[in-house]
Short mmCIF file of C-alpha atoms in Angstrom, two decimals:
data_model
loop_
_atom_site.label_atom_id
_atom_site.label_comp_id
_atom_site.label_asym_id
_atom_site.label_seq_id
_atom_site.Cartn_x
_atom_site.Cartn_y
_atom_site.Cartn_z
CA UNK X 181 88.45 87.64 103.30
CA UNK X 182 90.69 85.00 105.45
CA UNK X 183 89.06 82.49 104.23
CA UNK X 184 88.96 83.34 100.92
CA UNK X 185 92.49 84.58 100.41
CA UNK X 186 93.38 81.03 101.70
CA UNK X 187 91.48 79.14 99.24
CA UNK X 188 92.59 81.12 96.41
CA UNK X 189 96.39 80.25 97.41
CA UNK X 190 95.86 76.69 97.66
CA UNK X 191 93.39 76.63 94.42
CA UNK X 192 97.10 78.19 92.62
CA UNK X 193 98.87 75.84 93.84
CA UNK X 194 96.84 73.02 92.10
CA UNK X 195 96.29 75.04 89.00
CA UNK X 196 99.79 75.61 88.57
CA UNK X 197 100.46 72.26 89.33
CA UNK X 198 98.26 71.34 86.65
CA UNK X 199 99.58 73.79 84.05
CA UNK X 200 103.01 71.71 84.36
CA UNK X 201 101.66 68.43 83.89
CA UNK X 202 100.33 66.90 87.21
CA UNK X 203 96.15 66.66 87.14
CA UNK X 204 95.75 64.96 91.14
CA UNK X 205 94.57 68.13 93.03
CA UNK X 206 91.87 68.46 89.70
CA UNK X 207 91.00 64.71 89.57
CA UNK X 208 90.20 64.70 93.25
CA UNK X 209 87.66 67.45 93.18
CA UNK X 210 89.82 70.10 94.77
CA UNK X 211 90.15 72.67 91.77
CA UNK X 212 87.24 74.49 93.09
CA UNK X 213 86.18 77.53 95.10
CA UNK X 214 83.97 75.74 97.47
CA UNK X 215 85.15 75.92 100.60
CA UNK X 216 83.68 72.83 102.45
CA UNK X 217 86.80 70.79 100.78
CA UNK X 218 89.64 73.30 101.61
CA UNK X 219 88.53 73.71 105.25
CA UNK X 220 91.29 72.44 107.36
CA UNK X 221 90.34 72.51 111.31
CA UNK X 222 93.54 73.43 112.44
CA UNK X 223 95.16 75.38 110.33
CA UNK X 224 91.64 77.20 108.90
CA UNK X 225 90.26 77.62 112.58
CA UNK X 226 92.61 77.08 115.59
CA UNK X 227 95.86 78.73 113.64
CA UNK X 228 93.54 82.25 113.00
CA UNK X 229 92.91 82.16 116.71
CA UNK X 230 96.21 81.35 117.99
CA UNK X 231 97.31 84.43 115.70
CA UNK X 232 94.40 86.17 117.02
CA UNK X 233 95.25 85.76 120.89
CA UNK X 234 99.12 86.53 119.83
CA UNK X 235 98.53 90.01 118.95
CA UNK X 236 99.93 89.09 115.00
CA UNK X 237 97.88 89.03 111.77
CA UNK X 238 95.52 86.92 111.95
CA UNK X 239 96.54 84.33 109.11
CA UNK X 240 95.11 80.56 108.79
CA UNK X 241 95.92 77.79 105.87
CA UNK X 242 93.32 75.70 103.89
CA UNK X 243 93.94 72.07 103.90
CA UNK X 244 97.15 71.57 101.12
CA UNK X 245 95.96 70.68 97.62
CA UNK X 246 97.47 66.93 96.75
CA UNK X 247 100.34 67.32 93.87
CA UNK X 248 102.48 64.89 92.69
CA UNK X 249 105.39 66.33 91.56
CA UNK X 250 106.56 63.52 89.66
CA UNK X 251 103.91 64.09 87.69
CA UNK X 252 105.70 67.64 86.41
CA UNK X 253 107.28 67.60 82.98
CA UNK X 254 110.29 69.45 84.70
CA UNK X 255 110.54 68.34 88.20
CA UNK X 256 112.37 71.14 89.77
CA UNK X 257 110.88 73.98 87.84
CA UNK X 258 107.49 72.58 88.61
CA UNK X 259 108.21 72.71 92.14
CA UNK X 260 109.02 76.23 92.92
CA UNK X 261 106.48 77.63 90.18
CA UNK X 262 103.50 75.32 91.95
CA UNK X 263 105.29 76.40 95.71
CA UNK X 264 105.45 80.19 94.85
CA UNK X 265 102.09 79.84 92.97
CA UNK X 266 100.09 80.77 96.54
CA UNK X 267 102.81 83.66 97.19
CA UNK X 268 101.75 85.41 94.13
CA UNK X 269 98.40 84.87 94.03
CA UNK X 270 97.86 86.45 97.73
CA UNK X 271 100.12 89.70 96.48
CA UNK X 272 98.05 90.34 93.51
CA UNK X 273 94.93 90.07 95.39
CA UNK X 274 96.43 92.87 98.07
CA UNK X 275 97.06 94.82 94.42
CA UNK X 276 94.24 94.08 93.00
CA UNK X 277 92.11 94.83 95.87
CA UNK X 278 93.34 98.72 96.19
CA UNK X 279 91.29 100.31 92.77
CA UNK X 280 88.13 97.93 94.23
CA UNK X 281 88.40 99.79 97.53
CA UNK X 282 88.94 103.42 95.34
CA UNK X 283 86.06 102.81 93.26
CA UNK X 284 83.69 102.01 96.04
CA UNK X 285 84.73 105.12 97.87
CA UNK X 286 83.84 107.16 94.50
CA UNK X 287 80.39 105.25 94.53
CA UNK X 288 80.22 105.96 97.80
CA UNK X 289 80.82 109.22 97.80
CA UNK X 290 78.53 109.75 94.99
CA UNK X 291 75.67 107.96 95.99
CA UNK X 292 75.17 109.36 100.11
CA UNK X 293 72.74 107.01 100.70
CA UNK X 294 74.67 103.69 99.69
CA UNK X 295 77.64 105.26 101.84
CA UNK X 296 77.06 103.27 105.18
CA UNK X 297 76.82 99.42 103.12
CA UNK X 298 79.37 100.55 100.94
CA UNK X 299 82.12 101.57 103.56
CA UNK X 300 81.10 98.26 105.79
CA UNK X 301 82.45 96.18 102.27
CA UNK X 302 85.18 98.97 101.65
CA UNK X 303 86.53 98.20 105.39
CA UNK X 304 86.36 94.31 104.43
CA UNK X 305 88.92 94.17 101.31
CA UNK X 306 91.06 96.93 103.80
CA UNK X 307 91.38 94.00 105.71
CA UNK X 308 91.48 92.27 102.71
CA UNK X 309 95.20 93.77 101.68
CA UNK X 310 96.76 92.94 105.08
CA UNK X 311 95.61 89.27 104.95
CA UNK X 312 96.95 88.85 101.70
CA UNK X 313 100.19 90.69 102.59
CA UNK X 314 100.68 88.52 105.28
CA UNK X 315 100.31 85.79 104.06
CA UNK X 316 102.32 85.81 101.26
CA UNK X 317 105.21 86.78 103.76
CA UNK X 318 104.60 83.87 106.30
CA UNK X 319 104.62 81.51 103.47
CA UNK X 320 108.01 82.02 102.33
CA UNK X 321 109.48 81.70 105.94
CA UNK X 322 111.50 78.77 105.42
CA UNK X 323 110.16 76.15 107.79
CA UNK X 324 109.60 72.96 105.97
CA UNK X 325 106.52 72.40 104.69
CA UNK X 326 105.25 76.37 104.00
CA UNK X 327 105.98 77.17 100.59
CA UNK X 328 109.59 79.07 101.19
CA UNK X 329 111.02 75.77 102.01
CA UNK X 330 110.31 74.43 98.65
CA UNK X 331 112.44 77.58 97.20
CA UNK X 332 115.21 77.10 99.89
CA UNK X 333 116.40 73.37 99.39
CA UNK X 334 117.41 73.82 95.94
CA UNK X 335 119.88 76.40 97.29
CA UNK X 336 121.52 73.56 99.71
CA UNK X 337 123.46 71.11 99.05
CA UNK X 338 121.67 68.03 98.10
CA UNK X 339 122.08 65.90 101.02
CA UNK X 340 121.43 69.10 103.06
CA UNK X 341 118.21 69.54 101.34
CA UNK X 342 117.22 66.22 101.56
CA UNK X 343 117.56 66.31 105.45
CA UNK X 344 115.50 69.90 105.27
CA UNK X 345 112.87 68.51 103.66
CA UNK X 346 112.59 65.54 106.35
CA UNK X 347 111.60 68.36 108.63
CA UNK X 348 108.56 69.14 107.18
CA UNK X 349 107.06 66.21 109.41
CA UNK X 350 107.78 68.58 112.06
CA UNK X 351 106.86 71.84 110.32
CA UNK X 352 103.47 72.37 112.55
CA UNK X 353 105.15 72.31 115.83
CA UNK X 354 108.03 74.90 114.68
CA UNK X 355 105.79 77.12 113.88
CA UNK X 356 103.90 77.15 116.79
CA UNK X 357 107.50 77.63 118.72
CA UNK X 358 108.17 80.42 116.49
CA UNK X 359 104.54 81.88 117.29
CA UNK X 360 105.25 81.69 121.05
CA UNK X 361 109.30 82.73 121.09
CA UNK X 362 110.25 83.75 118.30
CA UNK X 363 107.93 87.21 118.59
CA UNK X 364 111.38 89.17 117.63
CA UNK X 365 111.71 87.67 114.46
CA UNK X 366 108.10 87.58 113.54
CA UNK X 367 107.85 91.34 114.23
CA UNK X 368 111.04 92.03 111.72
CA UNK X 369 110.13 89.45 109.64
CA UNK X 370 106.00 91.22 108.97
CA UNK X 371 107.61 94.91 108.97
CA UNK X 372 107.52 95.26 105.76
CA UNK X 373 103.98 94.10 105.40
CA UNK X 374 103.14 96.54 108.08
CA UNK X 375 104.93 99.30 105.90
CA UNK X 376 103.09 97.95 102.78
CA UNK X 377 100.17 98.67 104.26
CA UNK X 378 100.97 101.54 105.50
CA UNK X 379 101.48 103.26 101.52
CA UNK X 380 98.38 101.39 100.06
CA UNK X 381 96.30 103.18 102.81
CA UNK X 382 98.05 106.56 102.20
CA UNK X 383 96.82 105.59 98.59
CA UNK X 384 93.31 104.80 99.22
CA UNK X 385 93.01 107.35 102.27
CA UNK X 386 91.21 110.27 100.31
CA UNK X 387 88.43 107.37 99.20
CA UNK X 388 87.86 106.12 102.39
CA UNK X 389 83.91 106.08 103.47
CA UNK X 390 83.53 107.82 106.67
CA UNK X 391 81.05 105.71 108.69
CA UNK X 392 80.50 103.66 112.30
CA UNK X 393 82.76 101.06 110.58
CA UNK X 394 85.49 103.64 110.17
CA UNK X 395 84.88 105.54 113.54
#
């Protein structure tokens, strides 16, 4: 599911990017659902584990889709609609995701037999919604280059922004500060995914497979 959530956030971001004008992430072969191209060994394999060992959602990234943004018929609206692309696409998945998990409960539930396979693939797009949830909120944190930056330095100044922007070179290692220190913040910051959660369970609790992968 991690790794699939993260490829369909990047793949938006290049077929948004398309839909206003720019064709690069499409010309070089990365408008696809493949994932050998959008594996990123950092952010797809150490990031997860760092997250992992942290005790926060595990979350990981998929190597960036190239855009050219001067490619975009209207530069600045181009820019947040290919940045918040990724942000959307991960939320409807988590929505999407919650009638799949009810109708394989009523399956389930209907066929006894097919209960035990069913509820192992039921428990996967569970974990599914909080991947998805998560992150769409740590990509609009605004740390230069995750996708909430992009949003944010339209709202400074201009030579403010500019100077934001520069710290994108950096972005990697705040984030791994803020992963370490900044624990305070990160647990307001996912509460509300937490409480998210929370109601689409209460939702899909009645549906729920009772199995060894519930137990």
């Amino acid at each position: 599911m991690l790794l699939f959530s993260i490829i369909a956030h990047e793949y938006a971001h290049g077929w948004v990017a398309m839909k206003n004008g720019d064709m690069t992430a499409y010309q070089l072969g990365r408008l696809t659902w493949n994932p050998l191209p959008h594996i990123d060994p950092i952010m797809s394999i150490l990031f997860p584990l760092i997250m992992y060992f942290a005790g926060l959602p595990v979350l990981g990234a998929a190597r960036p889709v190239p855009v050219n943004p001067r490619n975009y018929r209207d530069f600045k609206k181009g820019d947040i609609q290919v940045s918040l692309a990724g942000i959307v696409t991960n939320l409807i998945i988590a929505v999407l995701l919650l009638p799949v998990i009810i109708l394989i409960g009523i399956i389930g539930h209907s066929v006894p037999s097919a209960a035990e396979t069913l509820s192992l693939l039921q428990q996967m797009f569970i974990y599914g919604i909080i991947i998805n949830l998560g992150l769409a909120a740590f990509n609009i944190i605004h740390i230069p280059p995750l996708d909430g930056s992009h949003v944010m330095k339209y709202l400074l100044p201009p030579a403010w922004g500019l100077g934001y922007q520069r710290l994108s070179r950096f972005g990697f290692l705040f984030v791994l500060i803020l992963l370490f220190v900044g624990r305070p913040f990160l647990d307001f910051w996912f509460a509300p995914v937490f409480g998210l959660f929370r109601a689409a369970m209460a939702l899909v609790l009645p549906y729920i497979l009772r199995s060894q992968w519930t137990t």
